[in-house]
XYZ file of C-alpha atoms in Angstrom:
755
model
C 219.093 97.483 179.925
C 216.308 99.713 181.047
C 213.809 99.820 178.166
C 211.516 102.795 177.690
C 208.723 103.284 175.230
C 209.686 105.343 172.187
C 207.043 107.842 173.090
C 208.674 108.473 176.435
C 211.929 109.396 174.787
C 210.244 111.272 171.996
C 209.048 113.673 174.627
C 212.568 114.382 175.844
C 213.640 116.746 173.008
C 210.250 118.417 173.172
C 210.559 118.858 176.923
C 214.060 120.260 176.541
C 212.876 122.721 173.901
C 209.870 123.635 176.045
C 212.075 124.267 179.071
C 214.361 126.448 177.004
C 211.419 128.410 175.640
C 210.020 128.823 179.126
C 213.403 130.063 180.250
C 213.358 132.559 177.415
C 209.879 133.637 178.383
C 211.033 133.935 181.948
C 213.683 136.513 181.110
C 213.152 139.979 182.584
C 210.458 142.015 180.896
C 211.537 144.487 178.258
C 210.602 147.394 180.483
C 212.857 146.003 183.185
C 215.713 145.723 180.729
C 215.255 149.329 179.598
C 215.168 150.429 183.254
C 218.372 148.531 183.913
C 220.231 150.254 181.086
C 218.797 153.670 181.934
C 220.461 153.256 185.301
C 223.832 153.192 183.539
C 223.484 156.639 181.926
C 222.549 160.109 183.094
C 219.572 161.946 181.541
C 222.055 164.577 180.298
C 223.744 161.862 178.205
C 220.539 161.528 176.210
C 219.418 165.177 176.061
C 221.840 167.828 177.414
C 219.048 169.818 179.115
C 217.334 166.766 180.625
C 216.823 166.353 184.369
C 215.179 162.945 184.706
C 213.682 159.940 182.952
C 209.967 159.285 183.121
C 208.539 155.786 183.666
C 208.689 153.463 180.625
C 205.527 153.355 178.528
C 204.001 150.699 176.303
C 205.458 147.577 174.769
C 208.185 147.651 173.569
C 208.899 150.315 176.166
C 209.979 153.892 175.537
C 210.782 156.300 178.366
C 210.108 160.057 178.222
C 213.079 162.346 178.898
C 211.990 165.282 181.027
C 213.181 168.782 181.976
C 210.854 169.741 184.792
C 207.400 169.099 183.363
C 208.552 169.572 179.772
C 209.073 166.453 177.694
C 212.186 166.807 175.526
C 211.790 163.488 173.743
C 212.071 159.760 174.360
C 214.719 157.135 174.918
C 214.445 153.475 173.944
C 216.530 150.338 173.539
C 217.285 149.595 169.876
C 217.112 145.809 170.249
C 213.484 146.071 171.405
C 212.451 147.399 167.997
C 214.869 145.952 165.452
C 217.275 143.090 164.970
C 220.687 144.031 166.351
C 222.510 140.681 166.316
C 226.123 141.287 165.382
C 229.179 139.266 164.453
C 229.271 137.627 167.875
C 225.750 136.292 167.455
C 224.455 138.441 170.308
C 222.470 141.682 170.190
C 224.334 144.975 170.282
C 222.307 147.148 172.637
C 222.156 150.922 172.380
C 220.030 153.582 174.034
C 218.679 155.957 171.390
C 217.381 159.431 172.247
C 214.804 160.706 169.768
C 212.628 163.804 169.549
C 208.882 163.624 169.001
C 209.524 164.848 165.451
C 211.702 161.782 164.720
C 215.133 163.427 164.860
C 217.805 161.254 166.507
C 219.530 163.224 169.283
C 221.831 160.716 170.980
C 223.123 157.142 170.777
C 224.730 155.371 173.709
C 226.321 151.913 173.386
C 225.398 150.135 176.625
C 226.016 146.420 176.034
C 227.725 144.243 173.420
C 229.815 141.106 173.049
C 231.466 141.967 169.745
C 235.001 140.473 169.718
C 236.117 143.000 167.088
C 235.184 145.839 169.403
C 236.435 144.147 172.542
C 239.829 143.321 171.087
C 241.719 145.124 168.336
C 239.584 148.142 167.441
C 238.933 150.888 170.029
C 235.310 151.184 171.039
C 235.526 154.937 170.511
C 235.973 154.451 166.759
C 232.846 152.297 166.566
C 230.814 154.768 168.618
C 232.033 157.713 166.537
C 230.975 155.954 163.344
C 227.460 155.267 164.612
C 227.153 158.789 166.014
C 227.086 160.063 162.424
C 223.362 159.260 162.594
C 222.782 161.921 165.267
C 220.706 164.757 163.836
C 219.136 162.619 161.104
C 215.399 163.021 160.545
C 213.992 159.486 160.570
C 210.437 160.761 160.119
C 211.325 161.797 156.573
C 212.772 158.328 156.014
C 209.653 156.677 157.470
C 207.413 158.625 155.073
C 209.621 157.857 152.064
C 210.753 161.458 151.539
C 214.444 160.653 152.157
C 216.807 157.738 151.783
C 218.001 155.915 154.914
C 221.165 157.561 156.253
C 224.387 155.556 156.223
C 226.970 155.229 158.949
C 230.698 155.785 158.472
C 232.302 152.386 157.962
C 235.189 151.356 160.215
C 237.747 149.162 158.501
C 237.934 145.730 160.088
C 234.537 146.062 161.752
C 232.279 146.442 158.739
C 229.644 143.942 159.823
C 229.477 145.283 163.360
C 229.077 148.911 162.295
C 226.534 148.101 159.580
C 224.416 146.102 162.014
C 224.541 148.916 164.570
C 223.618 151.576 162.018
C 220.809 149.490 160.533
C 219.445 148.803 163.984
C 219.292 152.486 164.939
C 217.666 153.557 161.668
C 215.176 150.710 161.502
C 214.186 151.016 165.159
C 213.662 154.767 164.815
C 211.638 154.342 161.612
C 209.548 151.645 163.283
C 208.888 153.905 166.257
C 207.936 156.864 164.048
C 205.551 154.725 162.009
C 203.922 153.389 165.150
C 202.776 156.930 166.002
C 203.888 156.575 169.635
C 206.140 159.652 169.523
C 203.120 161.893 168.999
C 204.917 164.285 166.662
C 204.736 165.144 163.006
C 201.004 164.535 162.599
C 200.180 168.112 161.577
C 201.962 167.878 158.269
C 199.838 167.902 155.182
C 199.069 164.371 154.153
C 200.704 163.118 150.995
C 198.355 161.646 148.433
C 198.746 157.905 148.443
C 199.773 156.420 145.105
C 197.477 154.018 143.331
C 198.096 150.570 144.760
C 199.791 148.262 142.273
C 200.435 144.540 142.410
C 202.337 142.050 140.288
C 200.178 140.518 137.590
C 200.981 136.827 138.063
C 199.036 135.943 134.904
C 201.684 137.600 132.726
C 204.226 134.862 132.074
C 206.394 134.587 128.980
C 209.977 133.983 127.902
C 211.893 137.064 126.790
C 215.430 137.640 125.536
C 218.181 139.392 127.458
C 218.041 142.336 125.061
C 214.305 142.765 125.678
C 214.692 142.497 129.450
C 217.446 145.096 129.598
C 215.753 147.289 127.027
C 212.508 147.863 128.951
C 214.103 147.967 132.418
C 213.105 144.486 133.560
C 216.814 144.049 134.302
C 218.484 147.207 135.616
C 222.162 147.954 135.198
C 224.876 149.936 137.000
C 228.068 150.367 134.976
C 231.135 152.039 136.475
C 234.649 152.488 135.133
C 237.767 152.705 137.263
C 238.116 156.387 136.337
C 234.551 157.194 137.484
C 235.186 155.627 140.865
C 238.518 157.441 141.175
C 236.797 160.772 140.538
C 234.107 159.987 143.093
C 236.710 159.241 145.776
C 238.538 162.463 144.900
C 235.328 164.523 145.162
C 234.691 162.927 148.556
C 238.061 164.157 149.796
C 239.629 160.688 149.691
C 242.602 161.445 147.459
C 244.634 158.579 148.870
C 241.826 156.137 148.048
C 241.562 157.566 144.531
C 245.263 156.883 144.042
C 244.871 153.223 145.100
C 243.102 152.247 141.876
C 244.245 149.123 140.082
C 244.093 149.427 136.303
C 243.560 152.211 133.828
C 240.764 154.783 134.060
C 238.911 153.260 131.119
C 238.975 149.741 132.615
C 235.724 148.246 133.840
C 235.262 148.606 137.585
C 231.896 146.832 137.813
C 229.000 146.036 135.525
C 226.148 145.228 137.921
C 222.705 143.862 137.035
C 219.646 143.304 139.251
C 216.123 141.983 138.693
C 213.240 140.550 140.778
C 213.021 136.929 139.613
C 209.877 136.230 141.636
C 208.059 138.088 138.827
C 206.996 135.222 136.492
C 208.235 136.562 133.155
C 211.560 137.785 134.563
C 212.097 134.628 136.594
C 211.322 132.230 133.744
C 213.496 134.196 131.337
C 216.557 134.425 133.583
C 216.330 131.125 135.491
C 214.627 128.900 132.953
C 211.371 127.083 133.594
C 212.928 124.470 135.874
C 214.899 127.023 137.866
C 211.854 129.256 138.263
C 209.727 126.309 139.386
C 212.301 125.366 142.032
C 212.367 128.966 143.229
C 208.584 129.219 143.575
C 208.538 126.030 145.637
C 211.194 127.491 147.915
C 209.509 130.847 148.475
C 206.966 131.298 151.255
C 203.680 133.086 150.415
C 204.446 136.768 149.851
C 208.195 136.187 149.765
C 210.323 137.381 146.841
C 213.764 136.828 145.345
C 216.291 138.947 143.469
C 218.927 138.019 140.945
C 222.161 140.011 141.165
C 224.939 139.504 138.622
C 228.094 141.315 137.703
C 231.576 141.389 136.278
C 234.614 143.628 136.467
C 237.470 144.337 138.835
C 235.134 144.783 141.837
C 233.070 141.934 143.269
C 229.625 142.727 144.646
C 229.927 139.663 146.886
C 233.249 140.433 148.508
C 234.504 138.141 151.242
C 232.561 139.377 154.277
C 229.936 136.647 153.880
C 232.672 134.039 154.225
C 233.795 135.336 157.623
C 230.562 136.673 159.091
C 227.847 135.231 156.868
C 226.708 138.693 155.661
C 227.038 140.121 152.153
C 228.240 143.535 153.283
C 228.752 145.132 149.843
C 225.106 145.208 148.749
C 221.967 146.305 150.553
C 218.274 146.192 149.629
C 216.461 149.460 150.373
C 212.722 150.204 150.201
C 210.570 152.805 151.981
C 213.283 153.708 154.448
C 213.848 150.097 155.504
C 216.988 148.203 154.637
C 218.224 144.647 154.804
C 221.389 142.781 153.925
C 221.529 139.248 152.693
C 223.138 136.400 154.608
C 224.776 133.270 153.237
C 221.649 131.241 154.010
C 219.668 133.544 151.638
C 222.172 133.011 148.808
C 222.360 130.519 145.953
C 225.185 130.629 143.449
C 224.161 130.310 139.781
C 226.385 129.278 136.911
C 224.687 131.029 134.022
C 221.633 133.009 132.872
C 218.978 131.217 130.836
C 217.842 134.225 128.791
C 218.692 134.132 125.088
C 221.636 136.421 124.400
C 222.593 136.843 128.070
C 226.292 137.592 128.702
C 228.559 135.079 130.421
C 228.951 136.790 133.803
C 231.412 135.408 136.384
C 229.260 136.324 139.399
C 225.571 135.405 139.406
C 223.718 135.207 142.705
C 220.135 134.397 143.616
C 219.068 136.072 146.873
C 215.856 135.201 148.690
C 214.587 138.280 150.525
C 214.337 137.490 154.272
C 210.753 136.853 155.305
C 210.876 139.394 158.117
C 211.674 142.211 155.644
C 208.507 143.840 154.181
C 209.480 143.928 150.497
C 207.111 144.663 147.609
C 208.758 144.508 144.144
C 205.748 146.300 142.674
C 206.998 149.501 144.318
C 210.285 151.291 143.784
C 213.360 149.889 145.507
C 217.120 150.281 145.369
C 220.088 147.974 145.460
C 222.882 149.892 147.131
C 226.490 148.993 146.326
C 229.211 149.710 148.873
C 232.611 150.386 147.278
C 235.650 150.192 149.520
C 239.353 150.831 149.038
C 242.285 150.476 151.428
C 243.791 153.643 152.848
C 247.057 153.131 154.652
C 247.880 149.928 156.467
C 244.522 149.270 158.165
C 241.946 151.892 157.189
C 239.505 151.914 154.291
C 237.528 154.564 152.432
C 233.958 153.953 151.293
C 231.497 155.115 148.637
C 227.925 154.059 147.920
C 226.179 153.763 144.555
C 222.472 153.157 144.032
C 220.981 150.898 141.404
C 217.396 152.182 141.330
C 214.689 149.777 140.210
C 211.113 150.332 139.114
C 209.131 147.406 137.765
C 207.835 148.054 134.221
C 204.092 148.632 133.888
C 203.613 145.523 131.762
C 204.050 143.364 134.875
C 201.655 145.350 137.082
C 197.946 145.455 137.650
C 195.937 147.945 139.692
C 194.703 146.582 143.004
C 191.036 146.978 143.834
C 190.938 149.354 146.803
C 189.290 148.043 149.925
C 186.198 149.752 151.300
C 187.225 152.644 153.547
C 186.845 152.158 157.263
C 186.858 154.816 159.953
C 190.291 155.242 161.510
C 192.050 157.816 163.636
C 193.872 160.561 161.765
C 197.120 159.213 163.139
C 196.668 156.054 161.085
C 197.424 158.000 157.895
C 201.094 158.098 158.870
C 201.233 154.410 159.789
C 201.669 151.226 157.872
C 198.986 148.590 158.259
C 198.159 147.212 161.691
C 199.560 143.848 160.668
C 202.880 145.531 159.841
C 202.924 147.144 163.277
C 202.388 143.716 164.800
C 205.267 142.303 162.801
C 207.593 145.130 163.804
C 206.659 144.729 167.457
C 207.138 140.961 167.428
C 210.547 139.681 168.619
C 212.746 138.638 165.728
C 213.100 135.036 166.880
C 209.342 134.666 167.223
C 208.792 135.976 163.696
C 211.385 133.521 162.407
C 209.718 130.568 164.160
C 206.304 131.549 162.808
C 207.688 131.930 159.298
C 209.410 128.532 159.380
C 206.555 126.337 160.561
C 206.930 123.839 157.711
C 210.700 123.449 158.113
C 210.358 123.112 161.875
C 207.732 120.403 161.394
C 209.951 118.484 158.968
C 212.869 118.653 161.406
C 210.658 117.472 164.290
C 209.428 114.514 162.227
C 213.021 113.639 161.301
C 214.050 113.637 164.970
C 211.026 111.475 165.817
C 211.919 108.999 163.060
C 215.505 108.771 164.335
C 214.195 108.180 167.840
C 212.088 105.262 166.588
C 215.091 103.846 164.713
C 217.090 103.774 167.925
C 214.344 102.319 170.089
C 213.509 99.588 167.575
C 217.102 98.969 166.561
C 217.005 95.232 167.323
C 214.126 94.652 164.908
C 215.713 96.845 162.259
C 219.301 95.532 162.344
C 218.051 91.949 162.188
C 216.970 92.873 158.642
C 220.328 94.053 157.239
C 219.155 94.917 153.722
C 216.290 97.061 155.011
C 218.514 98.726 157.613
C 221.188 99.554 155.028
C 218.725 101.474 152.868
C 217.053 103.118 155.846
C 220.427 104.418 156.969
C 221.478 105.588 153.511
C 218.131 107.295 153.003
C 218.421 109.109 156.338
C 221.976 110.210 155.573
C 220.826 111.513 152.185
C 218.072 113.502 153.929
C 220.627 114.881 156.397
C 223.010 115.926 153.637
C 220.632 117.318 151.036
C 217.791 118.814 153.094
C 219.257 119.494 156.516
C 222.690 120.491 155.226
C 222.703 121.858 151.694
C 219.116 123.122 151.646
C 218.556 124.394 155.200
C 222.216 125.035 156.179
C 221.559 123.431 159.577
C 225.131 122.257 160.125
C 226.149 122.343 163.777
C 229.681 123.529 164.454
C 232.171 123.861 167.252
C 231.553 127.609 166.869
C 228.104 126.987 168.396
C 229.753 125.368 171.406
C 232.210 128.260 171.775
C 229.480 130.894 171.417
C 227.209 129.125 173.908
C 229.995 128.731 176.461
C 231.029 132.348 176.055
C 227.414 133.431 176.491
C 227.178 131.529 179.769
C 230.304 133.277 181.008
C 229.586 136.803 179.811
C 225.808 137.079 180.174
C 223.345 134.711 178.562
C 220.585 135.727 176.129
C 218.274 133.387 174.251
C 217.644 135.772 171.357
C 220.502 134.640 169.156
C 220.038 130.916 169.845
C 216.311 131.089 169.129
C 216.898 133.018 165.901
C 217.924 129.791 164.112
C 215.029 127.345 164.739
C 216.535 124.246 163.116
C 219.890 124.691 164.832
C 218.070 125.210 168.131
C 215.984 122.046 167.623
C 219.064 120.046 166.673
C 221.011 121.197 169.703
C 218.065 120.413 171.990
C 217.821 116.918 170.519
C 221.575 116.359 170.679
C 221.590 117.430 174.334
C 218.886 114.864 175.118
C 220.580 112.170 173.022
C 223.852 112.621 174.929
C 222.106 111.219 178.004
C 220.997 108.086 176.143
C 223.566 107.286 173.464
C 226.445 109.780 173.653
C 227.739 111.583 170.558
C 226.607 108.853 168.149
C 223.148 110.179 167.126
C 224.598 113.460 165.907
C 227.929 112.318 164.503
C 226.495 109.227 162.847
C 223.098 110.462 161.696
C 222.535 114.246 161.958
C 225.837 115.752 160.811
C 225.617 116.760 157.114
C 229.384 116.684 156.590
C 229.579 113.279 158.256
C 226.812 112.102 155.923
C 228.757 113.475 152.941
C 231.861 111.549 154.008
C 230.011 108.280 154.493
C 227.995 108.465 151.279
C 231.066 109.291 149.183
C 232.939 106.415 150.841
C 230.023 104.079 150.061
C 230.307 105.153 146.428
C 234.065 104.546 146.522
C 233.528 101.024 147.886
C 230.976 100.353 145.141
C 233.599 101.419 142.590
C 236.117 99.031 144.231
C 238.359 101.781 145.589
C 240.793 100.036 147.983
C 240.237 100.805 151.653
C 243.103 101.498 154.057
C 243.134 100.262 157.648
C 245.593 102.011 159.926
C 247.487 99.876 162.452
C 245.700 99.908 165.788
C 248.615 101.547 167.588
C 248.746 104.458 165.128
C 244.955 104.720 164.991
C 244.716 104.929 168.783
C 247.383 107.643 168.936
C 245.622 109.760 166.318
C 242.377 109.836 168.320
C 243.563 112.582 170.725
C 244.216 115.046 167.877
C 240.611 116.203 167.783
C 240.560 116.719 171.544
C 243.714 118.809 171.322
C 242.162 120.898 168.537
C 239.018 121.442 170.588
C 240.956 122.456 173.699
C 243.035 124.914 171.664
C 239.885 126.483 170.202
C 238.241 126.609 173.611
C 241.303 128.272 175.110
C 241.393 130.819 172.297
C 237.708 131.581 172.874
C 238.439 132.561 176.463
C 240.775 135.182 175.073
C 238.901 136.147 171.889
C 235.781 134.572 170.446
C 236.522 136.150 167.081
C 239.990 134.608 166.971
C 238.589 131.207 167.935
C 235.997 131.454 165.171
C 238.733 132.139 162.629
C 240.725 129.095 163.730
C 237.528 127.039 163.726
C 237.944 126.942 159.944
C 239.704 123.662 160.692
C 236.137 122.422 160.287
C 235.320 122.260 156.546
C 231.600 122.528 157.336
C 231.142 126.081 156.138
C 232.930 125.399 152.857
C 231.343 122.041 152.022
C 227.862 122.475 153.487
C 226.917 126.134 154.090
C 228.621 127.645 151.031
C 228.484 124.457 148.923
C 232.120 124.888 147.840
C 231.459 128.405 146.458
C 234.459 129.858 148.254
C 238.101 130.891 147.843
C 240.225 128.068 146.452
C 242.344 127.352 149.603
C 239.209 126.506 151.588
C 237.813 124.388 148.749
C 241.085 122.488 148.314
C 241.204 121.801 152.062
C 237.641 120.419 152.120
C 238.166 118.327 148.981
C 241.415 116.949 150.393
C 239.624 115.690 153.499
C 236.860 114.152 151.387
C 239.446 112.533 149.108
C 241.220 110.919 152.057
C 237.794 109.765 153.239
C 237.426 107.717 150.054
C 240.190 105.433 151.360
C 239.733 105.829 155.127
C 236.047 106.093 156.012
C 235.183 109.264 157.978
C 238.817 110.307 158.280
C 237.917 113.803 159.513
C 235.416 112.458 162.081
C 237.959 110.025 163.486
C 240.948 112.277 163.963
C 240.287 115.996 163.417
C 236.698 116.982 164.266
C 236.654 119.351 167.278
C 232.859 119.213 167.477
C 232.967 115.433 167.842
C 235.480 115.878 170.663
C 233.272 118.503 172.331
C 230.296 116.116 172.251
C 232.288 113.085 173.358
C 233.245 114.697 176.668
C 229.683 115.140 178.050
C 228.602 111.995 176.187
C 230.339 109.880 178.803
C 227.485 110.609 181.224
C 225.008 108.586 179.142
C 222.683 106.462 181.255
C 222.255 103.298 179.149
C 224.297 100.714 177.261
C 222.363 100.019 174.075
C 225.025 98.184 172.068
C 225.020 94.464 172.902
C 228.086 92.218 173.049
C 228.633 88.435 173.326
C 231.157 86.971 175.787
C 233.229 85.835 172.799
C 233.584 89.398 171.467
C 237.267 90.255 171.533
C 238.327 86.830 172.714
C 238.530 84.937 170.482
C 236.318 86.742 167.908
C 237.461 90.054 166.350
C 235.040 90.347 163.450
C 233.151 93.398 164.791
C 236.413 95.176 165.584
C 237.730 94.564 162.061
C 234.510 95.637 160.332
C 233.724 98.732 162.448
C 233.704 101.624 159.937
C 235.513 103.989 162.322
C 237.494 101.363 164.305
C 235.771 102.294 167.554
C 236.008 98.726 168.942
C 239.153 97.793 170.857
C 240.925 94.504 170.064
C 239.804 93.156 173.428
C 236.204 93.649 172.356
C 234.782 96.659 174.206
C 233.320 99.641 172.330
C 234.851 103.075 172.860
C 231.719 105.240 173.079
C 233.849 108.371 172.666
C 234.561 107.259 169.100
C 231.373 105.350 168.269
C 229.127 107.034 165.688
C 226.266 104.587 166.326
C 226.169 103.232 162.778
C 224.940 99.926 164.362
C 227.008 97.724 162.040
C 228.201 95.740 165.059
C 224.562 95.147 165.996
C 223.894 93.783 162.520
C 226.670 91.255 163.120
C 225.384 90.562 166.650
C 222.097 89.239 165.232
C 223.476 87.638 162.047
C 223.671 83.845 162.244
C 225.645 83.714 158.994
C 228.508 86.016 160.034
C 228.718 86.166 163.842
C 230.581 83.076 165.193
C 228.461 82.992 168.351
C 225.225 83.133 166.358
C 226.569 80.543 163.891
C 227.071 78.111 166.776
C 223.566 78.820 168.036
C 222.132 78.236 164.562
C 224.027 74.977 164.097
C 222.821 73.661 167.449
C 219.269 74.639 166.604
C 219.429 72.969 163.192
C 220.926 69.799 164.754
C 218.219 69.632 167.383
C 215.481 70.188 164.823
C 216.937 67.480 162.596
C 217.099 65.011 165.487
C 213.578 65.720 166.626
C 211.888 66.031 163.243
C 208.740 63.780 162.853
C 209.441 60.495 161.000
C 207.231 57.675 159.620
C 206.569 54.676 161.861
C 209.167 51.958 161.627
C 211.807 54.257 160.153
C 215.153 54.506 161.901
C 215.913 57.773 163.746
C 217.455 60.505 161.680
C 221.216 60.632 161.758
C 221.830 64.187 160.715
C 225.039 65.087 159.047
C 226.634 68.444 159.727
C 229.737 69.943 158.241
C 232.836 71.001 160.068
C 235.571 72.786 158.151
C 233.881 71.737 154.945
C 233.894 67.926 155.741
C 231.035 65.630 156.633
C 231.079 64.429 160.238
C 229.014 61.443 161.433
C 226.604 61.954 164.296
C 228.553 59.490 166.442
C 231.699 61.592 166.120
C 229.987 64.716 167.442
C 230.166 65.679 171.097
C 227.103 64.925 173.141
C 224.483 67.692 173.203
C 221.854 68.502 175.697
C 218.503 66.906 175.202
C 216.586 70.144 174.986
C 216.529 72.546 172.067
C 219.216 75.253 172.226
C 218.106 78.837 172.664
């Protein structure tokens, strides 16, 4: 076997990641991308009187729209200024025409990979919904004079439409604040409010009644009748008639509070919960607690399908954000004395890229939806306005004034401009430096384990605890804490991206997933699927650790007959091929059927999901108590997807003796996933690289070959041991089948010591 230093291989994942980053950097410049999309539309599509586009200016680029020598406004690409990643995981790109005053004049959808739009829902309906933003004054939103406008929701494409609308509004607000439009600077300046900050020295425990009484916890209470009347006033009589329950019944009782404020956090979460939260938050990051009860859920089910909580939205200073499942933690109860027992309690960490200051006014917007007809829905929005009580605030000492252009009065700080101009994936990588470092160290440690496997497996007790410790890290930190569970959906999305037009933006937006995939790609060349399936898969770790516990509790283990076991192997390949075939027709449909993987239920959502999904995941784990890694063996489509390219690995790291398989079958019988054929060879397509067979390979108490070597060595040492002068040579006695055998009865041995 060709041995390499561990440092040589350690560089492989880093080189892969570096090449991928260089490829991302080598993509066409933003100006070139804007030019390319401008070539797909006529100037009249942006402004009816326009005759031509001027050359793109600045970075990110905006292009003037001209009529003769008169500039009518500008056009820009939304994804250059704001996150526009939709349900497909790829940016939805739109050209936005905007006047110098900040009024949106046109929106043109030029590129997307949304499966909901491509198949099932006409693109015209999506475009018409987003076009409701045309004519909106985003300058007023940027200056805080108006609330962000909302798009008309399209039933069945909620996430897609919300992302598109948010992208247009946020990009326009960002552009207005940057001052690059050159308009609106003659307006009389608005006196800036006195800067306020959270007083972190104020920390006490207060009751629920006190918190609600002074506005520390804000409340929105709606009855079914109030919502019915609102739908009727909005001209949605059919939606008003779809109410379930009586008018006086509770529709929703919604509460919200910023738990990153010490007193509020300690009171609602308890001291331990608040301490855990503060350790989780990055400097300057905040968290909200949202709780409710009633007939209407503020969570909904959108986060289960698309990972986005589409019924609530955080709004501040014209900017908006929605929470994703990775920002969410489910809570069982409130710690405050006298707090009600609410069925839905959620802790949301505000995304780091969103500039949120709880010391200033903000709103939690609730989206209420009702079915209308067979497929359509009607929508209403309600605002839960929040203003932090004065007792938690302290006046900030103003900084010494510095000369600045008059235009700066309408801008946020320079650092905020830098953040807005920075690509989303780059901001995410910068904000996750610690987590990225931990993941890199974990990959390096695993690399060392593999390269020094002979030394490690020759110490079985040490290796057992090293493996269990690594699996615990994979499950608790990588899986449940960081939600870095790879899925066959990643394979489908990546393959579809290669076919339809590749972009790094989405793949770079999840640093840990990107690092894992880079490492897995490198590991496939050396070991096959084993490093991921056996060490880096959180659900695989959950299966193995629960099975270890079952063995400790003496739960009987089942071994399937080899013939049946071998015929069940292909199931996962069939599942993968079906999903891959579906993805060629519809990525969205393939993602729905990818729920055959229980990863999202057990790892991402931590079993906080509808009961059919939870029962399915628990059933697989229950079977795994009797048949170790049952799902990995027979059903996992991701394992099948990795096994196919894993056959190109360059090295054979798992050692075998000539006696393996004939006559000895110990490794085959003890392999946790039965990846060793009766004739002795290891099926690398099924091997998870647990290295149990390598423990046996080096064990001179369990491996028959090594037992023979040990016996020969002991015999030779006994025969050649130093003895006093005049004493007869040693006649060592060895045992065979439990009986003493004289030296004369043993077969002749070679004179030299056995190896």
